[in-house]
PDB file of C-alpha atoms and ligand atoms in Angstrom:
ATOM      1  CA  UNK A   1     -13.963  18.209   9.325  1.00  0.00           C
ATOM      2  CA  UNK A   2     -13.575  15.143  11.542  1.00  0.00           C
ATOM      3  CA  UNK A   3     -12.365  16.142  15.010  1.00  0.00           C
ATOM      4  CA  UNK A   4     -10.536  12.829  15.213  1.00  0.00           C
ATOM      5  CA  UNK A   5      -7.895  13.906  12.698  1.00  0.00           C
ATOM      6  CA  UNK A   6      -7.624  17.577  13.632  1.00  0.00           C
ATOM      7  CA  UNK A   7      -4.145  18.216  15.013  1.00  0.00           C
ATOM      8  CA  UNK A   8      -2.902  14.803  13.804  1.00  0.00           C
ATOM      9  CA  UNK A   9       0.107  14.365  11.557  1.00  0.00           C
ATOM     10  CA  UNK A  10       0.072  11.496   9.069  1.00  0.00           C
ATOM     11  CA  UNK A  11       3.094  10.378   7.029  1.00  0.00           C
ATOM     12  CA  UNK A  12       1.842   8.786   3.802  1.00  0.00           C
ATOM     13  CA  UNK A  13       4.047   7.053   1.215  1.00  0.00           C
ATOM     14  CA  UNK A  14       3.009   6.576  -2.404  1.00  0.00           C
ATOM     15  CA  UNK A  15       1.201   9.923  -2.205  1.00  0.00           C
ATOM     16  CA  UNK A  16       1.981  10.976  -5.783  1.00  0.00           C
ATOM     17  CA  UNK A  17      -0.491   8.648  -7.490  1.00  0.00           C
ATOM     18  CA  UNK A  18      -3.513   6.347  -7.280  1.00  0.00           C
ATOM     19  CA  UNK A  19      -4.889   5.402  -3.878  1.00  0.00           C
ATOM     20  CA  UNK A  20      -2.217   7.345  -1.964  1.00  0.00           C
ATOM     21  CA  UNK A  21      -2.912  10.655  -3.716  1.00  0.00           C
ATOM     22  CA  UNK A  22      -6.672  10.312  -3.098  1.00  0.00           C
ATOM     23  CA  UNK A  23      -6.107   9.292   0.524  1.00  0.00           C
ATOM     24  CA  UNK A  24      -3.846  12.321   1.082  1.00  0.00           C
ATOM     25  CA  UNK A  25      -6.617  14.673  -0.071  1.00  0.00           C
ATOM     26  CA  UNK A  26      -9.215  12.912   2.111  1.00  0.00           C
ATOM     27  CA  UNK A  27      -7.026  12.774   5.233  1.00  0.00           C
ATOM     28  CA  UNK A  28      -6.260  16.477   4.861  1.00  0.00           C
ATOM     29  CA  UNK A  29      -9.974  17.264   4.387  1.00  0.00           C
ATOM     30  CA  UNK A  30     -10.568  15.580   7.730  1.00  0.00           C
ATOM     31  CA  UNK A  31      -8.099  17.833   9.482  1.00  0.00           C
ATOM     32  CA  UNK A  32      -4.830  15.892   9.354  1.00  0.00           C
ATOM     33  CA  UNK A  33      -1.508  17.485   8.489  1.00  0.00           C
ATOM     34  CA  UNK A  34      -0.222  15.175   5.761  1.00  0.00           C
ATOM     35  CA  UNK A  35       3.402  14.479   4.861  1.00  0.00           C
ATOM     36  CA  UNK A  36       3.488  13.278   1.262  1.00  0.00           C
ATOM     37  CA  UNK A  37       6.296  10.894   0.240  1.00  0.00           C
ATOM     38  CA  UNK A  38       7.127   9.523  -3.231  1.00  0.00           C
ATOM     39  CA  UNK A  39       9.823   9.994  -5.878  1.00  0.00           C
ATOM     40  CA  UNK A  40       8.050  12.318  -8.330  1.00  0.00           C
ATOM     41  CA  UNK A  41       8.290  15.868  -7.027  1.00  0.00           C
ATOM     42  CA  UNK A  42       5.872  17.461  -9.524  1.00  0.00           C
ATOM     43  CA  UNK A  43       3.102  14.965  -8.777  1.00  0.00           C
ATOM     44  CA  UNK A  44       3.585  15.416  -5.035  1.00  0.00           C
ATOM     45  CA  UNK A  45       3.464  19.180  -5.468  1.00  0.00           C
ATOM     46  CA  UNK A  46       0.210  18.910  -7.408  1.00  0.00           C
ATOM     47  CA  UNK A  47      -1.408  16.880  -4.582  1.00  0.00           C
ATOM     48  CA  UNK A  48      -0.053  19.378  -2.036  1.00  0.00           C
ATOM     49  CA  UNK A  49      -1.457  22.318  -4.041  1.00  0.00           C
ATOM     50  CA  UNK A  50      -4.927  20.668  -4.211  1.00  0.00           C
ATOM     51  CA  UNK A  51      -4.865  20.225  -0.445  1.00  0.00           C
ATOM     52  CA  UNK A  52      -3.733  23.818   0.158  1.00  0.00           C
ATOM     53  CA  UNK A  53      -6.486  25.195  -2.103  1.00  0.00           C
ATOM     54  CA  UNK A  54      -9.032  23.215  -0.071  1.00  0.00           C
ATOM     55  CA  UNK A  55      -7.665  24.796   3.132  1.00  0.00           C
ATOM     56  CA  UNK A  56      -5.613  21.779   4.261  1.00  0.00           C
ATOM     57  CA  UNK A  57      -2.027  21.393   5.396  1.00  0.00           C
ATOM     58  CA  UNK A  58       0.387  19.201   3.407  1.00  0.00           C
ATOM     59  CA  UNK A  59       4.170  18.951   3.067  1.00  0.00           C
ATOM     60  CA  UNK A  60       6.097  17.171   0.324  1.00  0.00           C
ATOM     61  CA  UNK A  61       9.170  14.963   0.718  1.00  0.00           C
ATOM     62  CA  UNK A  62      10.550  13.642  -2.568  1.00  0.00           C
ATOM     63  CA  UNK A  63      12.367  10.397  -1.839  1.00  0.00           C
ATOM     64  CA  UNK A  64      13.228   7.065  -3.382  1.00  0.00           C
ATOM     65  CA  UNK A  65      12.374   4.722  -0.526  1.00  0.00           C
ATOM     66  CA  UNK A  66      14.795   2.097  -1.839  1.00  0.00           C
ATOM     67  CA  UNK A  67      17.669   4.524  -1.196  1.00  0.00           C
ATOM     68  CA  UNK A  68      18.931   4.353   2.364  1.00  0.00           C
ATOM     69  CA  UNK A  69      20.678   7.752   2.320  1.00  0.00           C
ATOM     70  CA  UNK A  70      17.746   9.634   0.745  1.00  0.00           C
ATOM     71  CA  UNK A  71      15.344   8.020   3.201  1.00  0.00           C
ATOM     72  CA  UNK A  72      17.588   8.919   6.160  1.00  0.00           C
ATOM     73  CA  UNK A  73      17.617  12.597   5.082  1.00  0.00           C
ATOM     74  CA  UNK A  74      13.833  12.653   4.733  1.00  0.00           C
ATOM     75  CA  UNK A  75      13.362  10.985   8.115  1.00  0.00           C
ATOM     76  CA  UNK A  76      15.598  13.635   9.723  1.00  0.00           C
ATOM     77  CA  UNK A  77      13.442  16.352   8.150  1.00  0.00           C
ATOM     78  CA  UNK A  78      10.184  14.671   9.189  1.00  0.00           C
ATOM     79  CA  UNK A  79      11.334  14.338  12.791  1.00  0.00           C
ATOM     80  CA  UNK A  80      12.638  17.918  12.904  1.00  0.00           C
ATOM     81  CA  UNK A  81       9.628  19.532  11.225  1.00  0.00           C
ATOM     82  CA  UNK A  82       6.842  17.629  13.030  1.00  0.00           C
ATOM     83  CA  UNK A  83       6.944  17.531  16.845  1.00  0.00           C
ATOM     84  CA  UNK A  84       4.314  14.778  16.839  1.00  0.00           C
ATOM     85  CA  UNK A  85       3.809  12.098  14.170  1.00  0.00           C
ATOM     86  CA  UNK A  86       0.628  10.161  14.818  1.00  0.00           C
ATOM     87  CA  UNK A  87       0.387   7.731  11.915  1.00  0.00           C
ATOM     88  CA  UNK A  88       2.543   6.232   9.166  1.00  0.00           C
ATOM     89  CA  UNK A  89       0.808   4.806   6.096  1.00  0.00           C
ATOM     90  CA  UNK A  90       3.165   2.468   4.195  1.00  0.00           C
ATOM     91  CA  UNK A  91       1.411   2.608   0.841  1.00  0.00           C
ATOM     92  CA  UNK A  92       4.203   3.009  -1.760  1.00  0.00           C
ATOM     93  CA  UNK A  93       4.743  -0.096  -3.842  1.00  0.00           C
ATOM     94  CA  UNK A  94       5.518  -1.593  -7.205  1.00  0.00           C
ATOM     95  CA  UNK A  95       3.811  -4.627  -8.679  1.00  0.00           C
ATOM     96  CA  UNK A  96       5.075  -7.255 -11.103  1.00  0.00           C
ATOM     97  CA  UNK A  97       2.784  -9.738 -12.874  1.00  0.00           C
ATOM     98  CA  UNK A  98       4.830 -12.624 -14.252  1.00  0.00           C
ATOM     99  CA  UNK A  99       4.505 -16.423 -14.150  1.00  0.00           C
ATOM    100  CA  UNK A 100       7.124 -18.201 -12.030  1.00  0.00           C
ATOM    101  CA  UNK A 101       8.303 -20.235 -15.060  1.00  0.00           C
ATOM    102  CA  UNK A 102       9.152 -16.945 -16.794  1.00  0.00           C
ATOM    103  CA  UNK A 103      10.934 -15.660 -13.671  1.00  0.00           C
ATOM    104  CA  UNK A 104      13.613 -18.309 -13.363  1.00  0.00           C
ATOM    105  CA  UNK A 105      16.325 -15.915 -14.638  1.00  0.00           C
ATOM    106  CA  UNK A 106      14.778 -12.849 -13.046  1.00  0.00           C
ATOM    107  CA  UNK A 107      15.907 -12.818  -9.451  1.00  0.00           C
ATOM    108  CA  UNK A 108      15.950  -9.028  -9.754  1.00  0.00           C
ATOM    109  CA  UNK A 109      12.103  -9.044  -9.918  1.00  0.00           C
ATOM    110  CA  UNK A 110      12.032 -10.467  -6.412  1.00  0.00           C
ATOM    111  CA  UNK A 111      14.717  -8.075  -5.213  1.00  0.00           C
ATOM    112  CA  UNK A 112      13.175  -4.911  -6.611  1.00  0.00           C
ATOM    113  CA  UNK A 113       9.680  -5.625  -5.265  1.00  0.00           C
ATOM    114  CA  UNK A 114      11.164  -6.350  -1.836  1.00  0.00           C
ATOM    115  CA  UNK A 115      13.301  -3.186  -2.084  1.00  0.00           C
ATOM    116  CA  UNK A 116      10.250  -0.885  -2.122  1.00  0.00           C
ATOM    117  CA  UNK A 117       7.351  -2.913  -0.771  1.00  0.00           C
ATOM    118  CA  UNK A 118       9.168  -4.502   2.155  1.00  0.00           C
ATOM    119  CA  UNK A 119      12.563  -2.921   2.928  1.00  0.00           C
ATOM    120  CA  UNK A 120      11.374   0.608   2.039  1.00  0.00           C
ATOM    121  CA  UNK A 121       8.437   0.308   4.430  1.00  0.00           C
ATOM    122  CA  UNK A 122      10.470  -1.373   7.169  1.00  0.00           C
ATOM    123  CA  UNK A 123      13.242   1.263   6.921  1.00  0.00           C
ATOM    124  CA  UNK A 124      10.737   4.077   7.423  1.00  0.00           C
ATOM    125  CA  UNK A 125       8.828   2.280  10.170  1.00  0.00           C
ATOM    126  CA  UNK A 126      11.978   1.483  12.170  1.00  0.00           C
ATOM    127  CA  UNK A 127      13.055   5.118  11.947  1.00  0.00           C
ATOM    128  CA  UNK A 128       9.738   6.304  13.399  1.00  0.00           C
ATOM    129  CA  UNK A 129       9.402   3.664  16.135  1.00  0.00           C
ATOM    130  CA  UNK A 130      11.539   5.580  18.687  1.00  0.00           C
ATOM    131  CA  UNK A 131       9.330   8.660  18.193  1.00  0.00           C
ATOM    132  CA  UNK A 132       6.162   6.558  18.591  1.00  0.00           C
ATOM    133  CA  UNK A 133       7.488   4.970  21.785  1.00  0.00           C
ATOM    134  CA  UNK A 134       8.574   8.360  23.163  1.00  0.00           C
ATOM    135  CA  UNK A 135       5.123   9.838  22.388  1.00  0.00           C
ATOM    136  CA  UNK A 136       3.377   6.796  23.847  1.00  0.00           C
ATOM    137  CA  UNK A 137       1.337   6.417  20.667  1.00  0.00           C
ATOM    138  CA  UNK A 138       1.712   5.790  16.946  1.00  0.00           C
ATOM    139  CA  UNK A 139      -0.299   3.968  14.313  1.00  0.00           C
ATOM    140  CA  UNK A 140       1.200   2.046  11.363  1.00  0.00           C
ATOM    141  CA  UNK A 141      -0.992   1.215   8.368  1.00  0.00           C
ATOM    142  CA  UNK A 142       0.116  -0.936   5.446  1.00  0.00           C
ATOM    143  CA  UNK A 143      -1.504  -1.173   2.024  1.00  0.00           C
ATOM    144  CA  UNK A 144      -1.642  -4.872   1.258  1.00  0.00           C
ATOM    145  CA  UNK A 145      -3.734  -6.950  -1.052  1.00  0.00           C
ATOM    146  CA  UNK A 146      -6.701  -9.294  -0.954  1.00  0.00           C
ATOM    147  CA  UNK A 147      -4.409 -11.595  -2.918  1.00  0.00           C
ATOM    148  CA  UNK A 148      -2.408 -12.404   0.225  1.00  0.00           C
ATOM    149  CA  UNK A 149      -5.609 -13.887   1.650  1.00  0.00           C
ATOM    150  CA  UNK A 150      -5.881 -16.565  -1.057  1.00  0.00           C
ATOM    151  CA  UNK A 151      -3.437 -18.409  -3.359  1.00  0.00           C
ATOM    152  CA  UNK A 152      -3.262 -16.289  -6.519  1.00  0.00           C
ATOM    153  CA  UNK A 153      -1.137 -17.025  -9.602  1.00  0.00           C
ATOM    154  CA  UNK A 154       1.229 -14.664 -11.471  1.00  0.00           C
ATOM    155  CA  UNK A 155       2.207 -12.239  -8.689  1.00  0.00           C
ATOM    156  CA  UNK A 156       4.734 -14.280  -6.690  1.00  0.00           C
ATOM    157  CA  UNK A 157       7.346 -11.504  -6.253  1.00  0.00           C
ATOM    158  CA  UNK A 158       4.775  -8.826  -5.390  1.00  0.00           C
ATOM    159  CA  UNK A 159       2.683 -10.958  -3.034  1.00  0.00           C
ATOM    160  CA  UNK A 160       5.687 -12.367  -1.194  1.00  0.00           C
ATOM    161  CA  UNK A 161       6.807  -8.805  -0.432  1.00  0.00           C
ATOM    162  CA  UNK A 162       3.320  -7.900   0.811  1.00  0.00           C
ATOM    163  CA  UNK A 163       3.112 -11.033   2.987  1.00  0.00           C
ATOM    164  CA  UNK A 164       6.531 -10.198   4.461  1.00  0.00           C
ATOM    165  CA  UNK A 165       5.324  -6.706   5.342  1.00  0.00           C
ATOM    166  CA  UNK A 166       2.139  -8.093   6.893  1.00  0.00           C
ATOM    167  CA  UNK A 167       4.249 -10.382   9.040  1.00  0.00           C
ATOM    168  CA  UNK A 168       6.532  -7.540  10.139  1.00  0.00           C
ATOM    169  CA  UNK A 169       3.462  -5.458  10.992  1.00  0.00           C
ATOM    170  CA  UNK A 170       2.011  -8.245  13.135  1.00  0.00           C
ATOM    171  CA  UNK A 171       5.316  -8.478  15.017  1.00  0.00           C
ATOM    172  CA  UNK A 172       5.250  -4.720  15.583  1.00  0.00           C
ATOM    173  CA  UNK A 173       1.816  -4.993  17.117  1.00  0.00           C
ATOM    174  CA  UNK A 174       2.743  -8.026  19.228  1.00  0.00           C
ATOM    175  CA  UNK A 175       5.896  -6.360  20.583  1.00  0.00           C
ATOM    176  CA  UNK A 176       4.871  -2.731  20.937  1.00  0.00           C
ATOM    177  CA  UNK A 177       1.087  -2.833  21.233  1.00  0.00           C
ATOM    178  CA  UNK A 178       1.308  -2.255  24.974  1.00  0.00           C
ATOM    179  CA  UNK A 179       3.543   0.806  24.344  1.00  0.00           C
ATOM    180  CA  UNK A 180       0.726   2.442  22.388  1.00  0.00           C
ATOM    181  CA  UNK A 181       1.742   1.350  18.880  1.00  0.00           C
ATOM    182  CA  UNK A 182      -1.160   0.004  16.847  1.00  0.00           C
ATOM    183  CA  UNK A 183      -1.248  -1.392  13.310  1.00  0.00           C
ATOM    184  CA  UNK A 184      -3.719  -1.921  10.470  1.00  0.00           C
ATOM    185  CA  UNK A 185      -3.306  -4.205   7.454  1.00  0.00           C
ATOM    186  CA  UNK A 186      -5.510  -3.074   4.544  1.00  0.00           C
ATOM    187  CA  UNK A 187      -6.355  -5.879   2.112  1.00  0.00           C
ATOM    188  CA  UNK A 188      -7.362  -4.019  -1.045  1.00  0.00           C
ATOM    189  CA  UNK A 189      -9.177  -5.841  -3.841  1.00  0.00           C
ATOM    190  CA  UNK A 190      -8.307  -4.701  -7.381  1.00  0.00           C
ATOM    191  CA  UNK A 191      -8.343  -0.905  -7.695  1.00  0.00           C
ATOM    192  CA  UNK A 192      -8.303   1.158 -10.908  1.00  0.00           C
ATOM    193  CA  UNK A 193      -4.935   2.998 -10.692  1.00  0.00           C
ATOM    194  CA  UNK A 194      -1.738   3.295 -12.747  1.00  0.00           C
ATOM    195  CA  UNK A 195      -0.553   0.112 -10.990  1.00  0.00           C
ATOM    196  CA  UNK A 196      -3.436  -2.094 -12.174  1.00  0.00           C
ATOM    197  CA  UNK A 197      -3.465  -0.228 -15.507  1.00  0.00           C
ATOM    198  CA  UNK A 198      -0.104  -1.846 -16.288  1.00  0.00           C
ATOM    199  CA  UNK A 199      -1.938  -5.097 -17.166  1.00  0.00           C
ATOM    200  CA  UNK A 200      -3.896  -4.861 -20.395  1.00  0.00           C
ATOM    201  CA  UNK A 201      -6.515  -7.557 -19.694  1.00  0.00           C
ATOM    202  CA  UNK A 202      -7.481  -5.872 -16.415  1.00  0.00           C
ATOM    203  CA  UNK A 203      -9.145  -3.101 -18.410  1.00  0.00           C
ATOM    204  CA  UNK A 204     -12.175  -5.402 -18.547  1.00  0.00           C
ATOM    205  CA  UNK A 205     -12.174  -6.276 -14.847  1.00  0.00           C
ATOM    206  CA  UNK A 206     -14.575  -4.601 -12.417  1.00  0.00           C
ATOM    207  CA  UNK A 207     -12.501  -2.714  -9.828  1.00  0.00           C
ATOM    208  CA  UNK A 208     -12.819  -0.256  -6.952  1.00  0.00           C
ATOM    209  CA  UNK A 209     -12.100   3.346  -7.886  1.00  0.00           C
ATOM    210  CA  UNK A 210      -9.045   4.957  -6.284  1.00  0.00           C
ATOM    211  CA  UNK A 211     -11.451   7.357  -4.580  1.00  0.00           C
ATOM    212  CA  UNK A 212     -13.338   4.528  -2.842  1.00  0.00           C
ATOM    213  CA  UNK A 213     -10.160   2.629  -2.030  1.00  0.00           C
ATOM    214  CA  UNK A 214      -8.767   5.767  -0.378  1.00  0.00           C
ATOM    215  CA  UNK A 215     -11.691   5.601   2.076  1.00  0.00           C
ATOM    216  CA  UNK A 216     -10.240   2.280   3.293  1.00  0.00           C
ATOM    217  CA  UNK A 217      -6.980   4.043   4.213  1.00  0.00           C
ATOM    218  CA  UNK A 218      -8.898   6.863   5.906  1.00  0.00           C
ATOM    219  CA  UNK A 219     -10.865   4.286   7.908  1.00  0.00           C
ATOM    220  CA  UNK A 220      -7.571   2.619   8.888  1.00  0.00           C
ATOM    221  CA  UNK A 221      -6.129   5.916  10.165  1.00  0.00           C
ATOM    222  CA  UNK A 222      -9.306   7.137  11.900  1.00  0.00           C
ATOM    223  CA  UNK A 223     -10.613   3.894  13.478  1.00  0.00           C
ATOM    224  CA  UNK A 224      -7.310   1.980  13.794  1.00  0.00           C
ATOM    225  CA  UNK A 225      -8.798  -1.510  13.273  1.00  0.00           C
ATOM    226  CA  UNK A 226      -6.383  -4.463  13.082  1.00  0.00           C
ATOM    227  CA  UNK A 227      -7.330  -4.946   9.454  1.00  0.00           C
ATOM    228  CA  UNK A 228      -9.575  -3.600   6.728  1.00  0.00           C
ATOM    229  CA  UNK A 229     -10.812  -6.285   4.346  1.00  0.00           C
ATOM    230  CA  UNK A 230     -13.561  -7.119   1.892  1.00  0.00           C
ATOM    231  CA  UNK A 231     -16.101  -9.749   2.938  1.00  0.00           C
ATOM    232  CA  UNK A 232     -14.763 -12.010   0.188  1.00  0.00           C
ATOM    233  CA  UNK A 233     -11.235 -11.665   1.555  1.00  0.00           C
ATOM    234  CA  UNK A 234     -12.368 -12.495   5.090  1.00  0.00           C
ATOM    235  CA  UNK A 235     -14.386 -15.487   3.837  1.00  0.00           C
ATOM    236  CA  UNK A 236     -11.388 -16.690   1.824  1.00  0.00           C
ATOM    237  CA  UNK A 237      -9.181 -16.558   4.936  1.00  0.00           C
ATOM    238  CA  UNK A 238     -11.677 -18.688   6.858  1.00  0.00           C
ATOM    239  CA  UNK A 239     -11.891 -21.174   3.979  1.00  0.00           C
ATOM    240  CA  UNK A 240      -8.081 -21.298   3.729  1.00  0.00           C
ATOM    241  CA  UNK A 241      -7.795 -21.967   7.472  1.00  0.00           C
ATOM    242  CA  UNK A 242     -10.373 -24.773   7.270  1.00  0.00           C
ATOM    243  CA  UNK A 243      -9.677 -26.476   3.917  1.00  0.00           C
ATOM    244  CA  UNK A 244      -6.529 -25.007   2.267  1.00  0.00           C
ATOM    245  CA  UNK A 245      -6.068 -27.900  -0.176  1.00  0.00           C
ATOM    246  CA  UNK A 246      -9.629 -27.685  -1.457  1.00  0.00           C
ATOM    247  CA  UNK A 247      -9.480 -23.895  -1.875  1.00  0.00           C
ATOM    248  CA  UNK A 248      -6.074 -23.982  -3.608  1.00  0.00           C
ATOM    249  CA  UNK A 249      -7.130 -26.737  -6.023  1.00  0.00           C
ATOM    250  CA  UNK A 250     -10.510 -25.095  -6.692  1.00  0.00           C
ATOM    251  CA  UNK A 251      -9.019 -21.692  -7.454  1.00  0.00           C
ATOM    252  CA  UNK A 252      -6.516 -22.932 -10.066  1.00  0.00           C
ATOM    253  CA  UNK A 253      -9.048 -23.557 -12.854  1.00  0.00           C
ATOM    254  CA  UNK A 254     -11.113 -20.567 -11.702  1.00  0.00           C
ATOM    255  CA  UNK A 255      -8.196 -18.163 -12.275  1.00  0.00           C
ATOM    256  CA  UNK A 256      -7.351 -19.700 -15.645  1.00  0.00           C
ATOM    257  CA  UNK A 257     -10.981 -19.276 -16.716  1.00  0.00           C
ATOM    258  CA  UNK A 258     -11.070 -15.690 -15.405  1.00  0.00           C
ATOM    259  CA  UNK A 259      -7.937 -14.760 -17.375  1.00  0.00           C
ATOM    260  CA  UNK A 260      -9.467 -16.243 -20.560  1.00  0.00           C
ATOM    261  CA  UNK A 261     -12.694 -14.250 -20.085  1.00  0.00           C
ATOM    262  CA  UNK A 262     -10.815 -10.995 -19.336  1.00  0.00           C
ATOM    263  CA  UNK A 263      -8.493 -11.468 -22.336  1.00  0.00           C
ATOM    264  CA  UNK A 264     -11.538 -11.969 -24.608  1.00  0.00           C
ATOM    265  CA  UNK A 265     -13.286  -8.884 -23.235  1.00  0.00           C
ATOM    266  CA  UNK A 266     -10.137  -6.743 -23.502  1.00  0.00           C
ATOM    267  CA  UNK A 267      -9.672  -7.905 -27.123  1.00  0.00           C
ATOM    268  CA  UNK A 268     -13.317  -7.068 -27.879  1.00  0.00           C
ATOM    269  CA  UNK A 269     -12.850  -3.599 -26.329  1.00  0.00           C
ATOM    270  CA  UNK A 270      -9.875  -2.952 -28.611  1.00  0.00           C
ATOM    271  CA  UNK A 271     -11.842  -3.721 -31.792  1.00  0.00           C
TER     272      UNK A 271
HETATM  273  N1  LIG B 301      -4.218  -0.991  -7.581  1.00  0.00           N
HETATM  274  C1  LIG B 301      -4.548  -2.165  -7.101  1.00  0.00           C
HETATM  275  O1  LIG B 301      -5.294  -2.947  -7.738  1.00  0.00           O
HETATM  276  C2  LIG B 301      -4.051  -2.591  -5.745  1.00  0.00           C
HETATM  277  C3  LIG B 301      -4.555  -3.790  -5.199  1.00  0.00           C
HETATM  278  C4  LIG B 301      -4.104  -4.220  -3.967  1.00  0.00           C
HETATM  279  C5  LIG B 301      -3.174  -3.453  -3.267  1.00  0.00           C
HETATM  280  N2  LIG B 301      -2.696  -2.292  -3.807  1.00  0.00           N
HETATM  281  C6  LIG B 301      -1.695  -1.538  -3.048  1.00  0.00           C
HETATM  282  O2  LIG B 301      -2.138  -0.202  -2.846  1.00  0.00           O
HETATM  283  C7  LIG B 301      -1.014   0.673  -2.768  1.00  0.00           C
HETATM  284  C8  LIG B 301      -1.167   1.853  -3.712  1.00  0.00           C
HETATM  285  O3  LIG B 301      -1.151   1.357  -5.040  1.00  0.00           O
HETATM  286  P1  LIG B 301      -1.766   2.133  -6.282  1.00  0.00           P
HETATM  287  O4  LIG B 301      -2.617   1.172  -6.997  1.00  0.00           O
HETATM  288  O5  LIG B 301      -2.312   3.439  -5.851  1.00  0.00           O
HETATM  289  O6  LIG B 301      -0.444   2.295  -7.168  1.00  0.00           O
HETATM  290  P2  LIG B 301       0.218   3.527  -7.949  1.00  0.00           P
HETATM  291  O7  LIG B 301      -0.801   4.490  -8.428  1.00  0.00           O
HETATM  292  O8  LIG B 301       1.155   2.891  -8.910  1.00  0.00           O
HETATM  293  O9  LIG B 301       1.062   4.237  -6.796  1.00  0.00           O
HETATM  294  C9  LIG B 301       2.247   3.681  -6.302  1.00  0.00           C
HETATM  295  C10 LIG B 301       2.914   4.762  -5.467  1.00  0.00           C
HETATM  296  O10 LIG B 301       4.145   4.237  -4.927  1.00  0.00           O
HETATM  297  C11 LIG B 301       5.163   5.201  -5.143  1.00  0.00           C
HETATM  298  N3  LIG B 301       6.462   4.547  -5.256  1.00  0.00           N
HETATM  299  C12 LIG B 301       6.790   3.494  -6.062  1.00  0.00           C
HETATM  300  N4  LIG B 301       8.099   3.229  -5.948  1.00  0.00           N
HETATM  301  C13 LIG B 301       8.596   4.097  -5.037  1.00  0.00           C
HETATM  302  C14 LIG B 301       9.899   4.327  -4.505  1.00  0.00           C
HETATM  303  N5  LIG B 301      10.949   3.584  -4.875  1.00  0.00           N
HETATM  304  N6  LIG B 301      10.063   5.316  -3.596  1.00  0.00           N
HETATM  305  C15 LIG B 301       9.004   6.070  -3.213  1.00  0.00           C
HETATM  306  N7  LIG B 301       7.771   5.914  -3.686  1.00  0.00           N
HETATM  307  C16 LIG B 301       7.562   4.938  -4.588  1.00  0.00           C
HETATM  308  C17 LIG B 301       4.774   5.893  -6.459  1.00  0.00           C
HETATM  309  O11 LIG B 301       5.322   7.181  -6.534  1.00  0.00           O
HETATM  310  P3  LIG B 301       6.555   7.642  -7.451  1.00  0.00           P
HETATM  311  O12 LIG B 301       6.495   6.878  -8.734  1.00  0.00           O
HETATM  312  O13 LIG B 301       6.332   9.119  -7.592  1.00  0.00           O
HETATM  313  O14 LIG B 301       7.752   7.312  -6.627  1.00  0.00           O
HETATM  314  C18 LIG B 301       3.262   5.992  -6.282  1.00  0.00           C
HETATM  315  O15 LIG B 301       2.947   7.156  -5.540  1.00  0.00           O
HETATM  316  C19 LIG B 301       0.227  -0.195  -3.070  1.00  0.00           C
HETATM  317  O16 LIG B 301       0.821  -0.613  -1.865  1.00  0.00           O
HETATM  318  C20 LIG B 301      -0.367  -1.399  -3.773  1.00  0.00           C
HETATM  319  O17 LIG B 301       0.450  -2.547  -3.640  1.00  0.00           O
HETATM  320  C21 LIG B 301      -3.115  -1.839  -5.016  1.00  0.00           C
END
């Protein structure tokens, strides 16, 4: 077990599935007490049971993070049951893949992605800030996407909510960094989980496994870097800073071609 997480308490949202469930198991293996948040109680309980069998310590908190009252009750329990909370991992999210021209009558797509991905995370973070300040330390991690590093089509509602959360997280660091509050933005590439599984053509796309992606969250909690990114994501950010017009124009045909190739491969897989 890593000494760096022994005695640490980590609150992790989206712990019932995908990257969050794998990260919960790994954080617990490294000595952290993990507080598992998501809506589905049975799935949370199954992750908790795995952790307990492996000798770890986990606690479940079933909550819909879009619901202010439910979240308030869970926050009260978290604060009462854990005298120290060392890290919050804002990982719960929903994704929507839809062209903007097909979204013109779907304002609710933008509202429901913001409800979980942005307001849900902000609500929880704000509630824990006083505890972090009182302790003199606290680390906030957010699960974001490589797709906020470059202009990507078809995910406008989802990516806007992730960019908003990144911005909030940067403000947190700028305002409270000297009070001991640190932050990490994790820019995941595509990861094979129920979220990415919602898009048929992505079956043919090479992706990180949830197990490997979970290591990125563990690194964020253990090392507390400002960000965790792929090399491609970092290179894309530099290119965007230097020549945004060229990158944006160059990527448009590249994404159309990629979608055509993936659709062909997915169709071939089905036959
Ligand atoms: N998969 C990818 O390719 C990819 C790429 C870039 C970034 N990411 C990011 O990585 C993170 C994890 O995604 P994943 O791929 O592991 O997705 P996932 O398997 O679909 O997990 C999403 C998690 O969010 C929870 N959740 C959703 N709505 C919620 C709500 N209203 N209240 C509480 N919990 C809620 C879900 O639990 P319940 O349904 O039980 O509530 C689930 O545990 C997300 O932030 C995602 O945006 C993923």
